Amino acid sequence: MTTPTSTSSTPFHDALHTTYITTLGDKLDSPTSYEGAVTEHLRVSGVYWSLAAISLLRSPEEVDALMGLTRPLIRPSESGTPKESRPAIVDWVFDCYDPRTGGFGGNCSQRQHPQRLARQPPTDNDQNQRQFLLNDETPCPHDGHLLYTLSALQILAIAGKLNDPRLDKPAIAAFISSLQNEDGSFSGDEWGEVDTRFSYCALSSLALLGCLPLPNDDKDEEGNDGCDDKHKEATKPVIDIKKAVSYILSCRNFDGGFGSIPGAESHAGQVFCCIGALSIAHSLHLLNDENNDTDPKNTHGGNASPGGRAGADLLSWWLAERQCDSGGLNGRPEKQADVCYSWWILSALSIMGRVDWINRKKLGQFILNCQDDDDGGIADRPGDMPDVYHTFFGLAGLSLIGFLGDVGEKEGRVYREVDPVFALPVDVVRGLGLKAQVVSGMDGRVDERLKSYSVLDGS
């Protein structure tokens, strides 16, 4: 895919972005970092955004060396002697695994946790027990949550470590299964919040684990139920995929968009979660199914949703209308443009074969204008401070409109492409053999990065 965005006079700051990403961890780990303190609870997702961003700019070998992905990061000390500055990211991710729930938490700490009482601290007096706890440096994971479970699995996928013996796939699958509600929705954790974000996290996580059943009588086109042989017996059936799909469709609104729950306002972030989940579940065809009987009595209480041929195109038009005069995209009507929607909207349009329904040149220029020309990184909008969340989604947006590929050709670099379904580099997705369903463009063509998927006719 080519696009005129690469002719922009605004430079793309490859080196600055690389430096911004690779030095961010040390800045956030500083005890005086305000940003580090307020994002402490979601550090696993922050590390995923960092790794996914740098993975679009550098090769797997360079990412490992720059980030300390699979081995400890070694940097010179003040004396010039090489010194281990932090353990491998993969090892830290496993420290964030919460065996109590079976999921991954957003971080880990050295604070006391009920599950660590099994280590039998001294009980002769309170002073000895307090000293034991102060000296105890055993990693203590935060409570497991679907959001961080997916981020952890995405990190392990980038690292090529999904078969690490420390990864308890049956326990993680059981954790996800336990969070599915009777109506097909998913709670994020044991405390019960329901959101279509969690539907995507559940399906994407199970796909990465090799444990996702498909709705065609729980068999895919090759007759498999979705679980790899090693874990099939322990996890079958993992979830009710038909109910999961039915719930997602119940969150569709009259304007074609999706909300966080049935009847909630359409939001571009929720659209990606719903379209991505339907893609992974091989159920995109239901967007255009006039006879969709997944919820004939509207038992979920959502708005009447559009069917027929207009279904997917009505949604694509709603997404295309999110482009503002600045060229950027917003998440809802009457809101400001924000770089993150370059991902949430472009990914959904890519899956549905409708990226050409927006002005890619203007969007590319908007993203470039949000770069920090001094320190690197990408902000939510021009002039604001950059952060790693918007840096990743800005780079992902540039990838989806073909900008990175064009720049790479001109500058002799090979930039990796992002997959719009799994939010991972395409080479990682293909290496794992992940499956999904996409829609062709109105001319019948399919983006090269999506040709390994099942393709519906969108012409």
Short mmCIF file of C-alpha atoms in Angstrom, two decimals:
data_model
loop_
_atom_site.label_atom_id
_atom_site.label_comp_id
_atom_site.label_asym_id
_atom_site.label_seq_id
_atom_site.Cartn_x
_atom_site.Cartn_y
_atom_site.Cartn_z
CA MET A 1 0.00 0.00 0.00
CA THR A 2 1.40 3.41 -0.91
CA THR A 3 0.26 6.82 0.17
CA PRO A 4 1.27 10.42 -0.54
CA THR A 5 1.86 11.05 3.18
CA SER A 6 5.52 10.15 2.73
CA THR A 7 5.99 13.28 0.59
CA SER A 8 5.37 15.49 3.64
CA SER A 9 8.03 18.10 4.39
CA THR A 10 7.73 17.23 8.10
CA PRO A 11 10.50 14.75 8.96
CA PHE A 12 9.89 11.46 10.67
CA HIS A 13 12.12 11.33 13.76
CA ASP A 14 13.17 7.70 13.79
CA ALA A 15 16.28 8.15 15.97
CA LEU A 16 14.51 10.42 18.46
CA HIS A 17 11.60 8.01 18.83
CA THR A 18 13.98 5.12 19.39
CA THR A 19 15.83 7.03 22.10
CA TYR A 20 12.57 8.14 23.72
CA ILE A 21 11.28 4.56 23.92
CA THR A 22 14.50 2.90 25.05
CA THR A 23 15.19 5.42 27.84
CA LEU A 24 11.63 5.71 29.13
CA GLY A 25 11.89 2.79 31.56
CA ASP A 26 14.72 4.32 33.55
CA LYS A 27 12.86 7.63 33.78
CA LEU A 28 9.67 6.01 35.04
CA ASP A 29 11.60 3.88 37.55
CA SER A 30 13.08 6.97 39.17
CA PRO A 31 11.64 7.45 42.70
CA THR A 32 11.02 11.13 41.85
CA SER A 33 9.05 10.41 38.66
CA TYR A 34 5.46 11.63 38.88
CA GLU A 35 4.60 9.82 35.64
CA GLY A 36 6.07 6.61 37.02
CA ALA A 37 3.98 6.89 40.19
CA VAL A 38 0.64 7.52 38.47
CA THR A 39 1.17 4.73 35.92
CA GLU A 40 2.56 2.18 38.36
CA HIS A 41 -0.65 0.15 38.34
CA LEU A 42 -0.61 -0.39 34.56
CA ARG A 43 3.10 -0.93 33.98
CA VAL A 44 2.59 -4.22 32.11
CA SER A 45 0.52 -2.43 29.47
CA GLY A 46 3.07 0.40 29.36
CA VAL A 47 5.84 -2.10 28.65
CA TYR A 48 3.72 -3.66 25.91
CA TRP A 49 3.17 -0.26 24.27
CA SER A 50 6.92 0.40 24.42
CA LEU A 51 7.87 -2.97 22.96
CA ALA A 52 5.20 -2.86 20.27
CA ALA A 53 6.32 0.64 19.27
CA ILE A 54 10.04 -0.15 19.06
CA SER A 55 9.20 -3.43 17.29
CA LEU A 56 7.76 -1.48 14.36
CA LEU A 57 11.03 0.47 14.03
CA ARG A 58 13.65 -2.20 14.70
CA SER A 59 14.33 -5.89 14.03
CA PRO A 60 13.64 -8.54 16.70
CA GLU A 61 17.35 -8.80 17.46
CA GLU A 62 17.71 -5.04 17.86
CA VAL A 63 14.63 -4.88 20.08
CA ASP A 64 16.08 -7.54 22.38
CA ALA A 65 19.41 -5.74 22.61
CA LEU A 66 17.89 -2.28 23.13
CA MET A 67 15.15 -3.23 25.57
CA GLY A 68 16.53 -6.25 27.44
CA LEU A 69 13.57 -8.35 26.33
CA THR A 70 14.83 -11.89 26.90
CA ARG A 71 18.06 -11.24 28.79
CA PRO A 72 19.11 -8.68 31.39
CA LEU A 73 19.83 -5.20 30.09
CA ILE A 74 23.54 -4.45 30.48
CA ARG A 75 24.70 -0.85 30.53
CA PRO A 76 28.03 0.76 31.50
CA SER A 77 28.22 2.00 35.08
CA GLU A 78 29.71 5.36 36.04
CA SER A 79 33.11 3.68 36.22
CA GLY A 80 32.69 2.35 32.69
CA THR A 81 32.33 -1.28 33.79
CA PRO A 82 29.36 -3.16 32.26
CA LYS A 83 26.60 -3.52 34.83
CA GLU A 84 23.20 -5.22 34.83
CA SER A 85 20.70 -2.35 35.08
CA ARG A 86 17.53 -4.44 35.21
CA PRO A 87 16.38 -8.04 34.70
CA ALA A 88 14.96 -9.29 31.43
CA ILE A 89 11.47 -8.01 30.65
CA VAL A 90 10.22 -11.56 30.15
CA ASP A 91 11.33 -12.54 33.67
CA TRP A 92 9.64 -9.45 35.11
CA VAL A 93 6.42 -10.32 33.26
CA PHE A 94 6.33 -13.71 34.94
CA ASP A 95 6.81 -11.95 38.29
CA CYS A 96 3.53 -10.17 37.49
CA TYR A 97 1.62 -13.45 37.19
CA ASP A 98 -0.97 -13.83 39.94
CA PRO A 99 -1.35 -17.57 40.71
CA ARG A 100 -4.27 -16.82 43.01
CA THR A 101 -6.47 -15.79 40.09
CA GLY A 102 -4.63 -17.34 37.12
CA GLY A 103 -4.21 -13.98 35.35
CA PHE A 104 -1.50 -11.34 35.13
CA GLY A 105 -1.55 -8.18 37.20
CA GLY A 106 -0.52 -4.74 36.03
CA ASN A 107 2.74 -4.79 38.01
CA CYS A 108 4.48 -6.51 40.88
CA SER A 109 6.01 -5.14 44.06
CA GLN A 110 7.81 -6.32 47.17
CA ARG A 111 4.92 -5.56 49.49
CA GLN A 112 3.26 -8.18 51.65
CA HIS A 113 0.50 -10.20 50.01
CA PRO A 114 -1.75 -12.87 51.60
CA GLN A 115 -0.46 -15.62 49.31
CA ARG A 116 3.06 -15.06 50.66
CA LEU A 117 2.07 -16.00 54.20
CA ALA A 118 2.92 -19.56 53.19
CA ARG A 119 6.57 -18.56 53.46
CA GLN A 120 6.18 -18.84 57.26
CA PRO A 121 7.51 -15.51 58.60
CA PRO A 122 8.81 -15.49 62.18
CA THR A 123 6.03 -15.37 64.73
CA ASP A 124 7.96 -15.03 68.01
CA ASN A 125 7.42 -11.28 68.16
CA ASP A 126 6.02 -8.48 66.03
CA GLN A 127 9.40 -6.78 65.59
CA ASN A 128 10.97 -9.87 64.00
CA GLN A 129 7.99 -10.29 61.71
CA ARG A 130 8.12 -6.67 60.55
CA GLN A 131 11.85 -7.02 59.85
CA PHE A 132 11.19 -10.19 57.86
CA LEU A 133 8.66 -8.39 55.70
CA LEU A 134 11.00 -5.44 55.16
CA ASN A 135 13.80 -7.76 54.04
CA ASP A 136 11.58 -9.96 51.90
CA GLU A 137 12.11 -9.12 48.22
CA THR A 138 9.89 -11.83 46.76
CA PRO A 139 7.94 -10.31 43.84
CA CYS A 140 4.32 -9.71 44.74
CA PRO A 141 2.00 -9.50 41.71
CA HIS A 142 -0.98 -7.21 41.58
CA ASP A 143 -4.39 -8.83 41.20
CA GLY A 144 -4.98 -10.54 37.87
CA HIS A 145 -7.01 -8.61 35.27
CA LEU A 146 -7.95 -9.29 31.64
CA LEU A 147 -6.35 -6.05 30.42
CA TYR A 148 -2.94 -6.92 31.82
CA THR A 149 -3.25 -10.60 30.97
CA LEU A 150 -3.53 -9.68 27.30
CA SER A 151 -0.65 -7.19 27.55
CA ALA A 152 1.53 -9.83 29.22
CA LEU A 153 0.74 -12.39 26.52
CA GLN A 154 1.45 -9.82 23.80
CA ILE A 155 4.85 -9.14 25.38
CA LEU A 156 5.59 -12.86 25.47
CA ALA A 157 4.46 -13.16 21.84
CA ILE A 158 6.86 -10.41 20.76
CA ALA A 159 9.61 -12.16 22.73
CA GLY A 160 8.81 -15.55 21.21
CA LYS A 161 8.15 -16.95 24.69
CA LEU A 162 4.55 -18.20 24.56
CA ASN A 163 5.88 -21.73 25.03
CA ASP A 164 7.95 -20.82 28.08
CA PRO A 165 7.40 -23.58 30.69
CA ARG A 166 6.57 -20.90 33.26
CA LEU A 167 3.41 -19.97 31.31
CA ASP A 168 0.52 -21.91 32.84
CA LYS A 169 -1.82 -21.93 29.85
CA PRO A 170 -4.60 -24.02 31.42
CA ALA A 171 -4.70 -21.76 34.48
CA ILE A 172 -4.84 -18.59 32.36
CA ALA A 173 -7.56 -20.08 30.14
CA ALA A 174 -9.52 -21.04 33.25
CA PHE A 175 -9.12 -17.48 34.58
CA ILE A 176 -10.55 -16.08 31.35
CA SER A 177 -13.35 -18.65 31.34
CA SER A 178 -14.31 -17.72 34.91
CA LEU A 179 -14.87 -14.12 33.85
CA GLN A 180 -17.48 -14.87 31.18
CA ASN A 181 -20.97 -13.98 32.35
CA GLU A 182 -24.21 -15.74 31.53
CA ASP A 183 -25.09 -13.21 28.80
CA GLY A 184 -21.76 -13.80 27.03
CA SER A 185 -20.06 -10.63 28.28
CA PHE A 186 -16.77 -10.62 30.20
CA SER A 187 -15.84 -8.99 33.47
CA GLY A 188 -12.36 -7.53 33.71
CA ASP A 189 -11.61 -9.21 37.02
CA GLU A 190 -13.29 -10.74 40.03
CA TRP A 191 -14.90 -7.41 40.95
CA GLY A 192 -17.30 -7.57 38.01
CA GLU A 193 -16.90 -4.52 35.75
CA VAL A 194 -18.26 -5.37 32.28
CA ASP A 195 -16.99 -3.70 29.10
CA THR A 196 -16.57 -4.75 25.47
CA ARG A 197 -12.85 -4.07 25.94
CA PHE A 198 -12.79 -7.21 28.03
CA SER A 199 -14.51 -9.23 25.29
CA TYR A 200 -11.64 -8.38 22.95
CA CYS A 201 -9.04 -9.08 25.63
CA ALA A 202 -10.57 -12.48 26.36
CA LEU A 203 -10.77 -13.61 22.73
CA SER A 204 -7.37 -12.23 21.77
CA SER A 205 -5.74 -13.82 24.83
CA LEU A 206 -7.27 -17.22 24.10
CA ALA A 207 -6.14 -16.98 20.48
CA LEU A 208 -2.57 -16.28 21.63
CA LEU A 209 -2.78 -19.25 23.99
CA GLY A 210 -4.08 -21.50 21.21
CA CYS A 211 -7.28 -22.15 23.17
CA LEU A 212 -10.02 -20.28 21.29
CA PRO A 213 -13.05 -22.28 20.11
CA LEU A 214 -14.77 -20.93 17.00
CA PRO A 215 -18.56 -20.53 16.66
CA ASN A 216 -19.01 -22.95 13.73
CA ASP A 217 -20.02 -25.81 16.01
CA ASP A 218 -16.80 -25.09 17.89
CA LYS A 219 -14.81 -26.24 14.87
CA ASP A 220 -12.81 -24.20 12.41
CA GLU A 221 -12.57 -25.01 8.72
CA GLU A 222 -9.98 -27.71 9.43
CA GLY A 223 -12.10 -29.37 12.10
CA ASN A 224 -10.14 -28.10 15.11
CA ASP A 225 -11.79 -26.78 18.26
CA GLY A 226 -9.20 -24.04 18.79
CA CYS A 227 -7.13 -25.56 21.60
CA ASP A 228 -3.71 -26.99 20.97
CA ASP A 229 -3.44 -30.68 21.80
CA LYS A 230 -1.35 -30.17 24.93
CA HIS A 231 -4.04 -28.11 26.66
CA LYS A 232 -7.19 -29.29 24.88
CA GLU A 233 -8.41 -31.65 27.59
CA ALA A 234 -7.73 -29.19 30.41
CA THR A 235 -9.50 -26.23 28.85
CA LYS A 236 -12.38 -27.58 26.71
CA PRO A 237 -14.78 -25.90 26.51
CA VAL A 238 -13.02 -22.66 27.41
CA ILE A 239 -15.78 -20.14 26.75
CA ASP A 240 -19.16 -19.99 25.04
CA ILE A 241 -18.03 -18.26 21.87
CA LYS A 242 -21.54 -17.96 20.43
CA LYS A 243 -22.74 -16.09 23.50
CA ALA A 244 -19.64 -13.90 23.38
CA VAL A 245 -20.40 -12.95 19.77
CA SER A 246 -24.08 -12.40 20.54
CA TYR A 247 -23.24 -10.03 23.38
CA ILE A 248 -20.85 -8.01 21.21
CA LEU A 249 -23.53 -7.61 18.52
CA SER A 250 -26.02 -6.47 21.17
CA CYS A 251 -23.72 -3.49 21.85
CA ARG A 252 -24.18 -2.16 18.29
CA ASN A 253 -26.13 1.07 17.90
CA PHE A 254 -28.42 2.60 15.27
CA ASP A 255 -25.50 4.65 13.88
CA GLY A 256 -23.52 1.46 13.21
CA GLY A 257 -21.05 2.00 16.06
CA PHE A 258 -20.50 0.02 19.25
CA GLY A 259 -20.57 1.00 22.90
CA SER A 260 -19.05 -0.42 26.06
CA ILE A 261 -22.30 -2.16 27.04
CA PRO A 262 -25.72 -2.49 25.35
CA GLY A 263 -27.25 0.95 24.87
CA ALA A 264 -24.03 2.85 25.58
CA GLU A 265 -22.83 5.63 23.27
CA SER A 266 -20.83 4.60 20.22
CA HIS A 267 -17.11 5.12 20.73
CA ALA A 268 -14.24 4.46 18.33
CA GLY A 269 -12.21 2.62 20.96
CA GLN A 270 -15.09 0.24 21.61
CA VAL A 271 -15.54 -0.19 17.85
CA PHE A 272 -12.05 -1.61 17.51
CA CYS A 273 -12.60 -3.94 20.47
CA CYS A 274 -15.86 -5.25 18.99
CA ILE A 275 -14.66 -5.51 15.38
CA GLY A 276 -11.36 -7.03 16.49
CA ALA A 277 -13.19 -9.59 18.63
CA LEU A 278 -15.60 -10.45 15.80
CA SER A 279 -12.63 -10.82 13.46
CA ILE A 280 -10.89 -13.22 15.85
CA ALA A 281 -14.17 -15.12 16.30
CA HIS A 282 -14.65 -15.37 12.50
CA SER A 283 -18.01 -13.64 12.86
CA LEU A 284 -17.69 -10.43 10.85
CA HIS A 285 -20.27 -11.73 8.40
CA LEU A 286 -22.92 -11.17 11.08
CA LEU A 287 -22.52 -7.40 10.63
CA ASN A 288 -24.31 -7.72 7.29
CA ASP A 289 -26.66 -10.56 8.20
CA GLU A 290 -30.28 -9.45 7.90
CA ASN A 291 -31.33 -12.75 9.43
CA ASN A 292 -28.94 -12.50 12.36
CA ASP A 293 -30.62 -14.58 15.05
CA THR A 294 -27.90 -14.47 17.68
CA ASP A 295 -30.25 -12.48 19.92
CA PRO A 296 -33.70 -12.49 18.26
CA LYS A 297 -35.54 -11.24 21.34
CA ASN A 298 -33.01 -8.47 22.11
CA THR A 299 -32.52 -10.00 25.54
CA HIS A 300 -29.45 -7.84 26.17
CA GLY A 301 -31.54 -4.66 26.06
CA GLY A 302 -29.42 -2.82 23.48
CA ASN A 303 -30.54 -0.58 20.65
CA ALA A 304 -31.96 -2.08 17.48
CA SER A 305 -28.89 -2.71 15.35
CA PRO A 306 -28.62 -2.29 11.59
CA GLY A 307 -28.45 -5.43 9.47
CA GLY A 308 -28.19 -6.18 5.79
CA ARG A 309 -25.48 -4.95 3.46
CA ALA A 310 -25.51 -1.57 5.19
CA GLY A 311 -24.22 -2.98 8.47
CA ALA A 312 -20.45 -2.91 7.92
CA ASP A 313 -20.54 0.08 5.57
CA LEU A 314 -22.69 2.12 7.96
CA LEU A 315 -20.08 1.51 10.64
CA SER A 316 -17.26 2.36 8.24
CA TRP A 317 -19.00 5.61 7.33
CA TRP A 318 -19.42 6.49 11.01
CA LEU A 319 -15.68 5.88 11.48
CA ALA A 320 -14.78 7.94 8.41
CA GLU A 321 -16.82 10.83 9.80
CA ARG A 322 -14.48 10.93 12.78
CA GLN A 323 -11.85 12.74 10.67
CA CYS A 324 -11.55 16.38 11.72
CA ASP A 325 -10.40 19.44 9.78
CA SER A 326 -6.92 18.96 11.25
CA GLY A 327 -6.71 15.59 9.55
CA GLY A 328 -6.72 13.76 12.88
CA LEU A 329 -9.45 11.43 14.08
CA ASN A 330 -11.70 11.75 17.12
CA GLY A 331 -13.46 9.04 19.08
CA ARG A 332 -16.96 10.53 19.15
CA PRO A 333 -18.79 13.39 17.44
CA GLU A 334 -17.88 16.92 18.60
CA LYS A 335 -14.62 15.80 20.25
CA GLN A 336 -11.06 16.90 19.49
CA ALA A 337 -8.80 14.80 17.31
CA ASP A 338 -6.42 12.51 19.21
CA VAL A 339 -3.52 10.46 17.82
CA CYS A 340 -4.66 7.28 19.58
CA TYR A 341 -7.70 7.08 17.29
CA SER A 342 -5.29 6.67 14.40
CA TRP A 343 -5.10 3.13 15.73
CA TRP A 344 -8.61 2.51 17.03
CA ILE A 345 -10.25 3.69 13.80
CA LEU A 346 -7.68 2.64 11.19
CA SER A 347 -7.47 -0.88 12.61
CA ALA A 348 -11.23 -1.35 12.32
CA LEU A 349 -11.30 0.18 8.83
CA SER A 350 -8.40 -2.08 7.82
CA ILE A 351 -10.23 -5.16 9.03
CA MET A 352 -13.30 -4.08 7.04
CA GLY A 353 -11.32 -3.08 3.94
CA ARG A 354 -12.28 0.59 4.09
CA VAL A 355 -9.07 2.51 4.94
CA ASP A 356 -9.47 4.53 1.74
CA TRP A 357 -12.61 6.10 3.18
CA ILE A 358 -10.47 8.60 5.08
CA ASN A 359 -7.87 11.09 3.83
CA ARG A 360 -4.65 9.26 4.63
CA LYS A 361 -2.42 12.17 3.61
CA LYS A 362 -4.06 14.55 6.10
CA LEU A 363 -4.03 11.94 8.85
CA GLY A 364 -0.36 11.19 8.28
CA GLN A 365 0.47 14.89 8.52
CA PHE A 366 -1.51 15.20 11.75
CA ILE A 367 0.46 12.35 13.34
CA LEU A 368 3.77 13.86 12.21
CA ASN A 369 2.73 17.20 13.69
CA CYS A 370 2.27 15.47 17.06
CA GLN A 371 5.92 14.37 17.22
CA ASP A 372 8.21 15.90 19.83
CA ASP A 373 10.97 17.45 17.72
CA ASP A 374 13.36 17.70 20.68
CA ASP A 375 13.03 14.52 22.72
CA GLY A 376 11.10 12.14 20.48
CA GLY A 377 7.83 10.42 21.15
CA ILE A 378 4.34 11.31 19.95
CA ALA A 379 1.67 13.26 21.85
CA ASP A 380 -2.12 13.12 21.69
CA ARG A 381 -2.20 16.34 19.64
CA PRO A 382 0.32 18.97 18.43
CA GLY A 383 2.14 20.85 21.17
CA ASP A 384 1.33 18.44 24.01
CA MET A 385 3.77 16.24 25.92
CA PRO A 386 4.49 12.84 24.38
CA ASP A 387 3.76 9.55 26.10
CA VAL A 388 4.37 5.93 25.13
CA TYR A 389 0.66 5.16 24.67
CA HIS A 390 0.26 7.74 21.92
CA THR A 391 3.72 6.97 20.55
CA PHE A 392 2.76 3.36 19.86
CA PHE A 393 -0.67 4.17 18.45
CA GLY A 394 0.77 6.99 16.34
CA LEU A 395 3.39 4.68 14.86
CA ALA A 396 0.74 2.01 14.34
CA GLY A 397 -1.39 4.54 12.47
CA LEU A 398 1.54 5.50 10.24
CA SER A 399 2.06 1.81 9.54
CA LEU A 400 -1.58 1.19 8.62
CA ILE A 401 -1.63 4.03 6.07
CA GLY A 402 1.63 2.80 4.53
CA PHE A 403 3.74 5.76 5.65
CA LEU A 404 6.41 3.77 7.48
CA GLY A 405 6.86 1.46 4.52
CA ASP A 406 7.34 4.38 2.14
CA VAL A 407 9.83 6.12 4.44
CA GLY A 408 11.71 2.89 4.91
CA GLU A 409 12.09 2.43 1.16
CA LYS A 410 13.45 5.96 0.76
CA GLU A 411 15.86 5.77 3.70
CA GLY A 412 16.98 2.19 3.26
CA ARG A 413 15.27 0.93 6.41
CA VAL A 414 12.99 -2.06 6.80
CA TYR A 415 10.10 -1.13 9.06
CA ARG A 416 7.90 -3.93 10.35
CA GLU A 417 4.14 -3.72 9.74
CA VAL A 418 1.51 -3.80 12.45
CA ASP A 419 -1.33 -6.30 12.32
CA PRO A 420 -4.70 -4.51 12.76
CA VAL A 421 -6.38 -7.47 14.49
CA PHE A 422 -3.85 -8.46 17.16
CA ALA A 423 -1.86 -5.18 17.52
CA LEU A 424 1.41 -7.06 17.03
CA PRO A 425 4.03 -7.00 14.28
CA VAL A 426 2.80 -8.95 11.25
CA ASP A 427 5.81 -11.28 11.31
CA VAL A 428 4.98 -12.22 14.92
CA VAL A 429 1.34 -12.95 14.04
CA ARG A 430 2.29 -15.08 11.06
CA GLY A 431 4.95 -16.91 13.04
CA LEU A 432 2.29 -17.89 15.58
CA GLY A 433 -0.14 -18.94 12.85
CA LEU A 434 -2.93 -16.79 14.29
CA LYS A 435 -6.24 -16.83 12.45
CA ALA A 436 -8.85 -14.15 11.90
CA GLN A 437 -11.46 -12.96 9.43
CA VAL A 438 -11.28 -9.75 7.40
CA VAL A 439 -13.24 -8.06 4.61
CA SER A 440 -11.87 -7.17 1.19
CA GLY A 441 -11.98 -3.63 -0.17
CA MET A 442 -14.77 -2.45 -2.46
CA ASP A 443 -12.48 -3.29 -5.39
CA GLY A 444 -12.02 -6.82 -4.06
CA ARG A 445 -8.41 -6.29 -3.04
CA VAL A 446 -6.93 -7.19 0.34
CA ASP A 447 -4.06 -5.50 2.13
CA GLU A 448 -0.97 -7.69 1.77
CA ARG A 449 -0.56 -7.95 5.55
CA LEU A 450 -4.03 -9.53 5.85
CA LYS A 451 -3.84 -12.16 3.10
CA SER A 452 -3.14 -14.99 5.54
CA TYR A 453 -6.62 -14.50 7.05
CA SER A 454 -10.02 -15.72 5.92
CA VAL A 455 -11.41 -13.04 3.58
CA LEU A 456 -15.06 -12.04 3.14
CA ASP A 457 -16.13 -10.34 -0.08
CA GLY A 458 -16.58 -6.63 0.61
CA SER A 459 -17.03 -5.49 -3.00
#
